[in-house]
Coordinates of C-alpha atoms in Angstrom, one line a residue:
X134 CA -26.8 29.8 -2.4
X135 CA -23.5 28.2 -2.8
X136 CA -21.6 31.4 -1.5
X137 CA -23.4 31.0 1.6
X138 CA -21.5 27.7 2.3
X139 CA -18.6 27.9 4.1
X140 CA -15.4 26.8 3.0
X141 CA -12.5 24.5 4.2
X142 CA -9.0 25.1 3.8
X143 CA -7.4 21.7 3.8
X144 CA -3.9 23.5 3.7
X145 CA -4.4 24.0 7.4
X146 CA -4.7 20.3 8.3
X147 CA -1.6 19.2 5.9
X148 CA 1.9 18.6 6.8
X149 CA 4.8 18.2 4.1
X150 CA 7.6 15.3 4.9
X151 CA 10.5 14.8 3.1
X152 CA 11.2 10.9 2.9
X153 CA 14.5 9.8 1.6
X154 CA 14.7 5.9 0.5
X155 CA 17.6 3.9 0.1
X156 CA 17.5 1.1 -2.2
X157 CA 20.0 -1.8 -1.2
X158 CA 22.8 -1.7 -3.9
X159 CA 22.7 -5.5 -4.3
X160 CA 18.7 -5.6 -4.5
X161 CA 17.7 -7.1 -7.8
X162 CA 14.2 -6.1 -7.0
X163 CA 14.0 -2.2 -8.1
X164 CA 10.5 -1.9 -7.0
X165 CA 10.0 0.8 -3.9
X166 CA 7.3 -1.0 -2.9
X167 CA 4.1 1.0 -3.7
X168 CA 1.8 1.9 -6.6
X169 CA 0.5 5.4 -7.4
X170 CA -2.7 6.9 -9.2
X171 CA -3.6 10.3 -10.7
X172 CA -1.7 12.5 -12.7
X173 CA -3.2 15.3 -15.3
X174 CA -4.5 12.8 -17.7
X175 CA -5.8 10.3 -15.2
X176 CA -7.3 12.2 -12.5
X177 CA -7.9 9.8 -9.1
X178 CA -11.3 11.4 -8.9
X179 CA -12.7 14.2 -10.7
X180 CA -10.4 17.5 -10.6
X181 CA -8.0 15.6 -8.5
X182 CA -5.1 15.6 -10.6
X183 CA -2.3 15.0 -7.6
X184 CA -0.2 11.7 -7.6
X185 CA -1.4 9.8 -4.6
X186 CA -0.1 6.5 -2.9
X187 CA -2.8 4.0 -3.5
X188 CA -1.1 0.8 -2.4
X189 CA 1.9 -0.2 -0.4
X190 CA 3.2 -3.8 -0.9
X191 CA 3.6 -5.5 2.5
X192 CA 7.2 -6.3 3.3
X193 CA 8.4 -4.3 0.4
X194 CA 10.9 -1.1 0.9
X195 CA 8.2 1.3 1.8
X196 CA 6.4 -1.0 4.2
X197 CA 9.7 -1.6 6.0
X198 CA 10.6 1.9 6.1
X199 CA 7.0 3.0 7.7
X200 CA 7.2 6.5 6.7
X201 CA 5.2 6.7 3.5
X202 CA 1.1 6.3 4.2
X203 CA -1.5 5.5 2.2
X204 CA -3.0 8.0 0.3
X205 CA 0.0 10.4 0.5
X206 CA 0.3 12.9 -2.2
X207 CA 3.7 13.1 -3.9
X208 CA 4.8 16.5 -4.7
X209 CA 8.1 15.8 -6.2
X210 CA 10.5 12.9 -6.6
X211 CA 14.2 14.0 -6.6
X212 CA 13.5 17.4 -7.2
X213 CA 11.1 16.7 -10.0
X214 CA 7.9 18.7 -9.5
X215 CA 4.9 16.0 -9.6
X216 CA 2.3 19.0 -9.3
X217 CA 1.2 18.9 -13.0
X218 CA 2.3 15.6 -14.5
X219 CA 1.1 12.7 -16.4
X220 CA 0.6 9.3 -14.7
X221 CA 3.0 7.5 -17.0
X222 CA 5.7 10.1 -16.7
X223 CA 5.4 10.1 -12.8
X224 CA 5.9 6.1 -12.9
X225 CA 9.0 6.1 -15.3
X226 CA 10.4 8.8 -13.0
X227 CA 10.2 6.4 -10.0
X228 CA 11.4 3.5 -11.6
X229 CA 14.3 5.0 -13.3
X230 CA 15.5 6.7 -9.7
X231 CA 18.6 5.3 -8.5
X232 CA 19.7 4.0 -4.9
X233 CA 18.3 7.1 -3.4
X234 CA 14.7 8.3 -3.9
X235 CA 13.9 11.7 -2.4
X236 CA 10.2 12.1 -2.0
X237 CA 8.4 15.2 -0.7
X238 CA 4.9 14.4 0.1
X239 CA 1.6 15.9 1.6
X240 CA -0.4 14.3 4.3
X241 CA -3.8 15.5 5.9
X242 CA -3.4 15.2 9.5
X243 CA -5.8 15.9 12.4
X244 CA -5.1 19.2 14.0
X245 CA -7.1 18.2 17.6
X246 CA -6.7 15.1 19.1
X247 CA -9.2 14.6 22.0
X248 CA -8.7 12.4 24.8
X249 CA -12.0 11.0 26.4
X250 CA -12.0 8.7 29.4
X251 CA -14.9 6.4 30.5
X252 CA -15.6 5.1 33.7
X253 CA -17.5 2.0 34.2
X254 CA -20.5 2.1 36.7
X255 CA -18.4 0.2 39.2
X256 CA -16.1 3.1 39.6
X257 CA -13.4 1.9 37.8

């Protein structure tokens, strides 16, 4: 019965993007301004072990930059592969990154945007 169900390939609906963040060298707050969940030891949901952005701190570095989005999947940080990583290792790598942080992310994006125009009964 399950074999009759159509499958959906999310890869056709994702885009990858490299985001380079630069921490100010005089900034005592080393936080990038976001929190993550996931990892091969702490799946975000069952069988989903990717590292995912679950919170963006208002007025933090990432919020001001505006490129990283909620629920983006982090594929790598400064060249370190995040596809099969423990949660605490992922956190440690982010915290230890220096002034330049290179994130490779994957994001689900709509493939089709439909514009619908509505008319009021008075013709406007």
